PDB file of C-alpha atoms and ligand atoms in Angstrom:
ATOM      1  CA  UNK A   1       0.000   0.000   0.000  1.00  0.00           C
ATOM      2  CA  UNK A   2       1.181   3.528  -0.839  1.00  0.00           C
ATOM      3  CA  UNK A   3       0.762   5.794   2.198  1.00  0.00           C
ATOM      4  CA  UNK A   4       1.219   9.564   2.348  1.00  0.00           C
ATOM      5  CA  UNK A   5       3.138  10.663   5.467  1.00  0.00           C
ATOM      6  CA  UNK A   6       2.709  14.300   6.491  1.00  0.00           C
ATOM      7  CA  UNK A   7       3.642  16.217   9.623  1.00  0.00           C
ATOM      8  CA  UNK A   8       3.769  19.725  11.073  1.00  0.00           C
ATOM      9  CA  UNK A   9       1.462  21.371   8.545  1.00  0.00           C
ATOM     10  CA  UNK A  10       1.163  24.330  10.926  1.00  0.00           C
ATOM     11  CA  UNK A  11      -1.871  25.938   9.318  1.00  0.00           C
ATOM     12  CA  UNK A  12      -0.088  26.430   5.996  1.00  0.00           C
ATOM     13  CA  UNK A  13      -2.778  25.464   3.461  1.00  0.00           C
ATOM     14  CA  UNK A  14      -0.742  26.551   0.423  1.00  0.00           C
ATOM     15  CA  UNK A  15       2.089  24.187   1.371  1.00  0.00           C
ATOM     16  CA  UNK A  16      -0.399  21.392   2.127  1.00  0.00           C
ATOM     17  CA  UNK A  17      -2.168  21.775  -1.246  1.00  0.00           C
ATOM     18  CA  UNK A  18       1.191  21.656  -3.060  1.00  0.00           C
ATOM     19  CA  UNK A  19       2.102  18.474  -1.207  1.00  0.00           C
ATOM     20  CA  UNK A  20      -1.236  16.829  -2.031  1.00  0.00           C
ATOM     21  CA  UNK A  21      -0.912  17.808  -5.701  1.00  0.00           C
ATOM     22  CA  UNK A  22       2.640  16.446  -5.862  1.00  0.00           C
ATOM     23  CA  UNK A  23       2.065  13.222  -3.926  1.00  0.00           C
ATOM     24  CA  UNK A  24       0.402  11.280  -6.757  1.00  0.00           C
ATOM     25  CA  UNK A  25      -1.814   8.321  -5.878  1.00  0.00           C
ATOM     26  CA  UNK A  26      -1.944   7.071  -2.322  1.00  0.00           C
ATOM     27  CA  UNK A  27      -4.422   4.798  -0.577  1.00  0.00           C
ATOM     28  CA  UNK A  28      -4.033   6.145   2.946  1.00  0.00           C
ATOM     29  CA  UNK A  29      -2.686   9.203   4.743  1.00  0.00           C
ATOM     30  CA  UNK A  30      -0.940   9.332   8.118  1.00  0.00           C
ATOM     31  CA  UNK A  31      -0.560  12.723   9.774  1.00  0.00           C
ATOM     32  CA  UNK A  32       1.933  13.110  12.627  1.00  0.00           C
ATOM     33  CA  UNK A  33       0.479  16.149  14.392  1.00  0.00           C
ATOM     34  CA  UNK A  34       0.720  19.941  14.571  1.00  0.00           C
ATOM     35  CA  UNK A  35      -1.896  20.662  11.935  1.00  0.00           C
ATOM     36  CA  UNK A  36      -2.295  24.121  13.477  1.00  0.00           C
ATOM     37  CA  UNK A  37      -0.057  26.806  15.035  1.00  0.00           C
ATOM     38  CA  UNK A  38       2.122  29.457  13.280  1.00  0.00           C
ATOM     39  CA  UNK A  39       0.212  29.703   9.985  1.00  0.00           C
ATOM     40  CA  UNK A  40      -2.886  31.549   8.776  1.00  0.00           C
ATOM     41  CA  UNK A  41      -5.240  28.662   7.834  1.00  0.00           C
ATOM     42  CA  UNK A  42      -5.940  26.408  10.842  1.00  0.00           C
ATOM     43  CA  UNK A  43      -9.553  25.462  10.023  1.00  0.00           C
ATOM     44  CA  UNK A  44      -8.879  25.069   6.299  1.00  0.00           C
ATOM     45  CA  UNK A  45      -5.967  22.709   7.003  1.00  0.00           C
ATOM     46  CA  UNK A  46      -8.040  20.598   9.396  1.00  0.00           C
ATOM     47  CA  UNK A  47     -10.863  20.355   6.852  1.00  0.00           C
ATOM     48  CA  UNK A  48      -8.426  19.296   4.105  1.00  0.00           C
ATOM     49  CA  UNK A  49      -6.688  16.704   6.304  1.00  0.00           C
ATOM     50  CA  UNK A  50     -10.029  15.209   7.335  1.00  0.00           C
ATOM     51  CA  UNK A  51     -10.849  14.534   3.681  1.00  0.00           C
ATOM     52  CA  UNK A  52      -7.753  12.387   3.133  1.00  0.00           C
ATOM     53  CA  UNK A  53      -8.342   8.666   2.506  1.00  0.00           C
ATOM     54  CA  UNK A  54      -8.064   6.225   5.442  1.00  0.00           C
ATOM     55  CA  UNK A  55      -6.702   9.009   7.604  1.00  0.00           C
ATOM     56  CA  UNK A  56      -4.811   8.267  10.794  1.00  0.00           C
ATOM     57  CA  UNK A  57      -3.840  11.373  12.726  1.00  0.00           C
ATOM     58  CA  UNK A  58      -2.223  12.070  16.067  1.00  0.00           C
ATOM     59  CA  UNK A  59      -2.078  15.204  18.206  1.00  0.00           C
ATOM     60  CA  UNK A  60       0.898  17.577  18.331  1.00  0.00           C
ATOM     61  CA  UNK A  61       1.891  20.040  21.021  1.00  0.00           C
ATOM     62  CA  UNK A  62       0.534  23.026  19.061  1.00  0.00           C
ATOM     63  CA  UNK A  63      -2.789  21.239  18.488  1.00  0.00           C
ATOM     64  CA  UNK A  64      -3.034  20.494  22.215  1.00  0.00           C
ATOM     65  CA  UNK A  65      -2.116  24.071  23.124  1.00  0.00           C
ATOM     66  CA  UNK A  66      -4.650  25.508  20.682  1.00  0.00           C
ATOM     67  CA  UNK A  67      -7.274  23.370  22.444  1.00  0.00           C
ATOM     68  CA  UNK A  68      -6.210  24.679  25.841  1.00  0.00           C
ATOM     69  CA  UNK A  69      -4.947  21.223  26.886  1.00  0.00           C
ATOM     70  CA  UNK A  70      -1.477  22.743  27.345  1.00  0.00           C
ATOM     71  CA  UNK A  71      -0.788  26.146  28.898  1.00  0.00           C
ATOM     72  CA  UNK A  72       0.265  28.588  26.126  1.00  0.00           C
ATOM     73  CA  UNK A  73       2.763  30.128  28.564  1.00  0.00           C
ATOM     74  CA  UNK A  74       4.993  27.072  28.191  1.00  0.00           C
ATOM     75  CA  UNK A  75       5.789  28.269  24.630  1.00  0.00           C
ATOM     76  CA  UNK A  76       8.132  31.100  23.593  1.00  0.00           C
ATOM     77  CA  UNK A  77       6.370  34.489  23.296  1.00  0.00           C
ATOM     78  CA  UNK A  78       5.866  34.397  19.519  1.00  0.00           C
ATOM     79  CA  UNK A  79       4.653  30.788  19.437  1.00  0.00           C
ATOM     80  CA  UNK A  80       2.356  31.694  22.327  1.00  0.00           C
ATOM     81  CA  UNK A  81       0.864  34.586  20.325  1.00  0.00           C
ATOM     82  CA  UNK A  82       0.242  32.282  17.383  1.00  0.00           C
ATOM     83  CA  UNK A  83      -1.429  29.749  19.680  1.00  0.00           C
ATOM     84  CA  UNK A  84      -3.739  32.361  21.191  1.00  0.00           C
ATOM     85  CA  UNK A  85      -4.558  33.649  17.686  1.00  0.00           C
ATOM     86  CA  UNK A  86      -5.407  30.079  16.617  1.00  0.00           C
ATOM     87  CA  UNK A  87      -7.449  29.377  19.744  1.00  0.00           C
ATOM     88  CA  UNK A  88      -9.748  32.304  18.966  1.00  0.00           C
ATOM     89  CA  UNK A  89     -10.377  31.124  15.435  1.00  0.00           C
ATOM     90  CA  UNK A  90     -10.934  27.362  15.686  1.00  0.00           C
ATOM     91  CA  UNK A  91     -14.450  26.377  14.715  1.00  0.00           C
ATOM     92  CA  UNK A  92     -16.530  23.978  16.764  1.00  0.00           C
ATOM     93  CA  UNK A  93     -15.968  21.293  14.165  1.00  0.00           C
ATOM     94  CA  UNK A  94     -12.175  21.827  14.171  1.00  0.00           C
ATOM     95  CA  UNK A  95     -12.119  21.693  17.955  1.00  0.00           C
ATOM     96  CA  UNK A  96     -14.026  18.449  18.064  1.00  0.00           C
ATOM     97  CA  UNK A  97     -11.638  16.892  15.521  1.00  0.00           C
ATOM     98  CA  UNK A  98      -8.519  17.955  17.474  1.00  0.00           C
ATOM     99  CA  UNK A  99     -10.101  16.907  20.739  1.00  0.00           C
ATOM    100  CA  UNK A 100     -10.413  13.289  19.595  1.00  0.00           C
ATOM    101  CA  UNK A 101      -6.824  12.865  18.388  1.00  0.00           C
ATOM    102  CA  UNK A 102      -4.701  10.276  20.214  1.00  0.00           C
ATOM    103  CA  UNK A 103      -1.078  10.892  21.304  1.00  0.00           C
ATOM    104  CA  UNK A 104       0.333   7.686  19.888  1.00  0.00           C
ATOM    105  CA  UNK A 105      -1.110   4.929  17.725  1.00  0.00           C
ATOM    106  CA  UNK A 106      -0.052   1.688  16.163  1.00  0.00           C
ATOM    107  CA  UNK A 107      -0.937   2.241  12.520  1.00  0.00           C
ATOM    108  CA  UNK A 108      -0.086  -1.278  11.332  1.00  0.00           C
ATOM    109  CA  UNK A 109       1.869  -4.340  12.412  1.00  0.00           C
ATOM    110  CA  UNK A 110       4.965  -2.498  11.237  1.00  0.00           C
ATOM    111  CA  UNK A 111       4.479   1.125  12.248  1.00  0.00           C
ATOM    112  CA  UNK A 112       3.813   3.290  15.322  1.00  0.00           C
ATOM    113  CA  UNK A 113       2.912   6.975  14.899  1.00  0.00           C
ATOM    114  CA  UNK A 114       3.636   9.731  17.393  1.00  0.00           C
ATOM    115  CA  UNK A 115       4.425  13.443  17.275  1.00  0.00           C
ATOM    116  CA  UNK A 116       7.515  14.044  19.430  1.00  0.00           C
ATOM    117  CA  UNK A 117       8.875  10.672  20.502  1.00  0.00           C
ATOM    118  CA  UNK A 118       7.534   7.262  21.531  1.00  0.00           C
ATOM    119  CA  UNK A 119       8.624   8.002  25.111  1.00  0.00           C
ATOM    120  CA  UNK A 120       7.031  11.449  25.442  1.00  0.00           C
ATOM    121  CA  UNK A 121       4.604  11.663  22.506  1.00  0.00           C
ATOM    122  CA  UNK A 122       3.693  15.325  22.713  1.00  0.00           C
ATOM    123  CA  UNK A 123       6.879  16.982  23.932  1.00  0.00           C
ATOM    124  CA  UNK A 124      10.220  15.275  23.397  1.00  0.00           C
ATOM    125  CA  UNK A 125      12.408  16.505  20.517  1.00  0.00           C
ATOM    126  CA  UNK A 126      14.430  13.691  18.953  1.00  0.00           C
ATOM    127  CA  UNK A 127      17.497  15.695  18.023  1.00  0.00           C
ATOM    128  CA  UNK A 128      20.357  13.314  18.699  1.00  0.00           C
ATOM    129  CA  UNK A 129      21.327   9.664  18.586  1.00  0.00           C
ATOM    130  CA  UNK A 130      21.373   9.307  22.366  1.00  0.00           C
ATOM    131  CA  UNK A 131      17.721  10.332  22.766  1.00  0.00           C
ATOM    132  CA  UNK A 132      16.768   8.191  19.776  1.00  0.00           C
ATOM    133  CA  UNK A 133      18.572   5.142  21.203  1.00  0.00           C
ATOM    134  CA  UNK A 134      16.653   5.379  24.488  1.00  0.00           C
ATOM    135  CA  UNK A 135      13.367   5.723  22.599  1.00  0.00           C
ATOM    136  CA  UNK A 136      13.666   2.371  20.841  1.00  0.00           C
ATOM    137  CA  UNK A 137      12.537   0.853  24.168  1.00  0.00           C
ATOM    138  CA  UNK A 138       9.190   2.646  23.958  1.00  0.00           C
ATOM    139  CA  UNK A 139       7.511   1.145  20.897  1.00  0.00           C
ATOM    140  CA  UNK A 140       6.834  -2.430  19.840  1.00  0.00           C
ATOM    141  CA  UNK A 141       6.698  -2.195  16.058  1.00  0.00           C
ATOM    142  CA  UNK A 142       9.757  -2.293  13.767  1.00  0.00           C
ATOM    143  CA  UNK A 143       9.230   1.326  12.686  1.00  0.00           C
ATOM    144  CA  UNK A 144       8.087   4.561  14.303  1.00  0.00           C
ATOM    145  CA  UNK A 145       7.265   7.762  12.411  1.00  0.00           C
ATOM    146  CA  UNK A 146       7.647  11.037  14.307  1.00  0.00           C
ATOM    147  CA  UNK A 147       7.468  14.774  13.585  1.00  0.00           C
ATOM    148  CA  UNK A 148       7.984  17.765  15.913  1.00  0.00           C
ATOM    149  CA  UNK A 149      11.571  18.814  15.046  1.00  0.00           C
ATOM    150  CA  UNK A 150      10.678  19.711  11.429  1.00  0.00           C
ATOM    151  CA  UNK A 151      13.930  18.005  10.348  1.00  0.00           C
ATOM    152  CA  UNK A 152      13.909  14.967   8.045  1.00  0.00           C
ATOM    153  CA  UNK A 153      15.975  12.198   9.618  1.00  0.00           C
ATOM    154  CA  UNK A 154      16.336   8.427   9.978  1.00  0.00           C
ATOM    155  CA  UNK A 155      17.584   6.898  13.237  1.00  0.00           C
ATOM    156  CA  UNK A 156      18.510   3.260  12.730  1.00  0.00           C
ATOM    157  CA  UNK A 157      18.731   0.874  15.685  1.00  0.00           C
ATOM    158  CA  UNK A 158      22.029  -0.954  15.863  1.00  0.00           C
ATOM    159  CA  UNK A 159      22.716  -4.404  17.305  1.00  0.00           C
ATOM    160  CA  UNK A 160      23.312  -4.735  21.053  1.00  0.00           C
ATOM    161  CA  UNK A 161      21.443  -1.491  21.730  1.00  0.00           C
ATOM    162  CA  UNK A 162      24.537   0.480  20.890  1.00  0.00           C
ATOM    163  CA  UNK A 163      24.004   4.115  19.825  1.00  0.00           C
ATOM    164  CA  UNK A 164      21.535   4.465  16.965  1.00  0.00           C
ATOM    165  CA  UNK A 165      22.821   5.626  13.589  1.00  0.00           C
ATOM    166  CA  UNK A 166      21.677   9.028  12.339  1.00  0.00           C
ATOM    167  CA  UNK A 167      21.182   9.671   8.660  1.00  0.00           C
ATOM    168  CA  UNK A 168      19.866  12.797   6.957  1.00  0.00           C
ATOM    169  CA  UNK A 169      18.088  11.807   3.757  1.00  0.00           C
ATOM    170  CA  UNK A 170      18.778  13.704   0.539  1.00  0.00           C
ATOM    171  CA  UNK A 171      15.657  15.476  -0.742  1.00  0.00           C
ATOM    172  CA  UNK A 172      13.747  13.441  -3.307  1.00  0.00           C
ATOM    173  CA  UNK A 173      15.434  10.116  -2.666  1.00  0.00           C
ATOM    174  CA  UNK A 174      13.844   6.782  -1.941  1.00  0.00           C
ATOM    175  CA  UNK A 175      15.396   4.524   0.673  1.00  0.00           C
ATOM    176  CA  UNK A 176      14.800   0.928   1.657  1.00  0.00           C
ATOM    177  CA  UNK A 177      13.884   1.082   5.328  1.00  0.00           C
ATOM    178  CA  UNK A 178      16.163  -0.543   7.899  1.00  0.00           C
ATOM    179  CA  UNK A 179      14.911  -3.391  10.102  1.00  0.00           C
ATOM    180  CA  UNK A 180      14.217  -1.046  13.025  1.00  0.00           C
ATOM    181  CA  UNK A 181      14.107   2.723  12.741  1.00  0.00           C
ATOM    182  CA  UNK A 182      12.590   6.012  13.903  1.00  0.00           C
ATOM    183  CA  UNK A 183      11.887   8.282  10.954  1.00  0.00           C
ATOM    184  CA  UNK A 184      10.899  11.929  10.571  1.00  0.00           C
ATOM    185  CA  UNK A 185       9.543  12.992   7.151  1.00  0.00           C
ATOM    186  CA  UNK A 186      10.140  16.728   7.842  1.00  0.00           C
ATOM    187  CA  UNK A 187       7.560  19.502   7.992  1.00  0.00           C
ATOM    188  CA  UNK A 188       4.926  20.426   5.412  1.00  0.00           C
ATOM    189  CA  UNK A 189       4.284  23.976   6.586  1.00  0.00           C
ATOM    190  CA  UNK A 190       7.404  25.170   8.369  1.00  0.00           C
ATOM    191  CA  UNK A 191      10.601  23.341   7.309  1.00  0.00           C
ATOM    192  CA  UNK A 192      13.639  24.031   9.513  1.00  0.00           C
ATOM    193  CA  UNK A 193      16.466  22.356   7.605  1.00  0.00           C
ATOM    194  CA  UNK A 194      17.328  25.436   5.518  1.00  0.00           C
ATOM    195  CA  UNK A 195      15.302  24.067   2.618  1.00  0.00           C
ATOM    196  CA  UNK A 196      12.120  26.151   2.431  1.00  0.00           C
ATOM    197  CA  UNK A 197      10.252  23.625   0.265  1.00  0.00           C
ATOM    198  CA  UNK A 198       7.430  21.631   1.867  1.00  0.00           C
ATOM    199  CA  UNK A 199       8.545  18.183   3.049  1.00  0.00           C
ATOM    200  CA  UNK A 200       6.556  14.942   3.035  1.00  0.00           C
ATOM    201  CA  UNK A 201       7.147  11.234   2.452  1.00  0.00           C
ATOM    202  CA  UNK A 202       5.558   8.317   0.651  1.00  0.00           C
ATOM    203  CA  UNK A 203       5.718   5.010   2.495  1.00  0.00           C
ATOM    204  CA  UNK A 204       5.353   1.879   0.386  1.00  0.00           C
ATOM    205  CA  UNK A 205       4.428  -0.717   2.972  1.00  0.00           C
ATOM    206  CA  UNK A 206       4.871  -3.677   0.574  1.00  0.00           C
ATOM    207  CA  UNK A 207       8.258  -2.669  -0.819  1.00  0.00           C
ATOM    208  CA  UNK A 208       9.168  -1.253   2.616  1.00  0.00           C
ATOM    209  CA  UNK A 209      10.574   1.902   1.068  1.00  0.00           C
ATOM    210  CA  UNK A 210      10.268   5.539   2.048  1.00  0.00           C
ATOM    211  CA  UNK A 211      10.434   8.289  -0.518  1.00  0.00           C
ATOM    212  CA  UNK A 212      11.544  11.606   1.081  1.00  0.00           C
ATOM    213  CA  UNK A 213      10.033  14.343  -1.051  1.00  0.00           C
ATOM    214  CA  UNK A 214      10.206  18.147  -1.298  1.00  0.00           C
ATOM    215  CA  UNK A 215       7.957  20.466  -3.231  1.00  0.00           C
ATOM    216  CA  UNK A 216       8.174  24.223  -3.775  1.00  0.00           C
ATOM    217  CA  UNK A 217       5.064  26.260  -2.948  1.00  0.00           C
ATOM    218  CA  UNK A 218       4.052  29.899  -3.148  1.00  0.00           C
ATOM    219  CA  UNK A 219       5.624  31.161   0.085  1.00  0.00           C
ATOM    220  CA  UNK A 220       4.879  34.829  -0.711  1.00  0.00           C
ATOM    221  CA  UNK A 221       1.113  34.425  -0.591  1.00  0.00           C
ATOM    222  CA  UNK A 222       1.320  32.619   2.751  1.00  0.00           C
ATOM    223  CA  UNK A 223       3.529  35.388   4.156  1.00  0.00           C
ATOM    224  CA  UNK A 224       1.080  38.023   2.899  1.00  0.00           C
ATOM    225  CA  UNK A 225      -1.849  36.251   4.601  1.00  0.00           C
ATOM    226  CA  UNK A 226       0.143  35.928   7.828  1.00  0.00           C
ATOM    227  CA  UNK A 227       0.979  39.641   7.763  1.00  0.00           C
ATOM    228  CA  UNK A 228      -2.643  40.538   7.173  1.00  0.00           C
ATOM    229  CA  UNK A 229      -3.665  38.284  10.062  1.00  0.00           C
ATOM    230  CA  UNK A 230      -1.191  40.023  12.377  1.00  0.00           C
ATOM    231  CA  UNK A 231       0.821  36.862  13.062  1.00  0.00           C
ATOM    232  CA  UNK A 232       4.377  37.269  14.474  1.00  0.00           C
ATOM    233  CA  UNK A 233       7.034  38.612  12.068  1.00  0.00           C
ATOM    234  CA  UNK A 234       9.596  35.991  12.959  1.00  0.00           C
ATOM    235  CA  UNK A 235       7.291  33.195  11.798  1.00  0.00           C
ATOM    236  CA  UNK A 236       6.633  35.053   8.569  1.00  0.00           C
ATOM    237  CA  UNK A 237      10.324  35.578   7.809  1.00  0.00           C
ATOM    238  CA  UNK A 238      11.501  32.076   8.617  1.00  0.00           C
ATOM    239  CA  UNK A 239       9.388  30.502   5.854  1.00  0.00           C
ATOM    240  CA  UNK A 240      11.574  32.126   3.150  1.00  0.00           C
ATOM    241  CA  UNK A 241      14.753  30.358   4.189  1.00  0.00           C
ATOM    242  CA  UNK A 242      13.445  27.356   6.117  1.00  0.00           C
ATOM    243  CA  UNK A 243      14.922  28.000   9.565  1.00  0.00           C
TER     244      UNK A 243
HETATM  245 ZN1  LIG B 301       5.638  21.491  14.870  1.00  0.00          ZN
END
């Protein structure tokens, strides 16, 4: 089965539409959280995600904060402003969708889905091999897909529980997945690896391959909408360079 893997859309509908147009055919879609926060189109992104075939979706820290499940004061001042902005705009239908999202799910016999890490689904940033190594103890499937850092990466478990191997995939390359790994497809709506193009992945569960993809989108129109909405400048600027 061909499965679309998306994460950290962050209310960027233009990036999401470009990803969906570029993805080709897929039979299912798995979304790794943070549909909202930062960007100008929270409700539109939720509506679009809900339409995806055989959708599995988990909650991210920005989704939880926008719902009031997490105190906005735990975020930096600009992220906090974006969360409060989002909170005021979520429709009843969007709220009920976010409210029902789980923190961690087993999507298949092979794959677990979570936002931050299998150990601390909503909060932990998997930024190094040490943290990744410890996290292999916290899921039972061969593979785990995560988001949260907005950085595409593959952590491969090594024999004898020695430090995991870290690999940064080249954009637009397909890899055969290792026996046991934690994988981040990157962010649709706010990439942070200095490549401003929207990131997503296609998982072929039969061939056991993952295609790391990037697609350019019209960043200027998103920035203009963010400016008009009064969203923080820093979040507007960072889209241009992907930081
Ligand atoms: Zn995020």
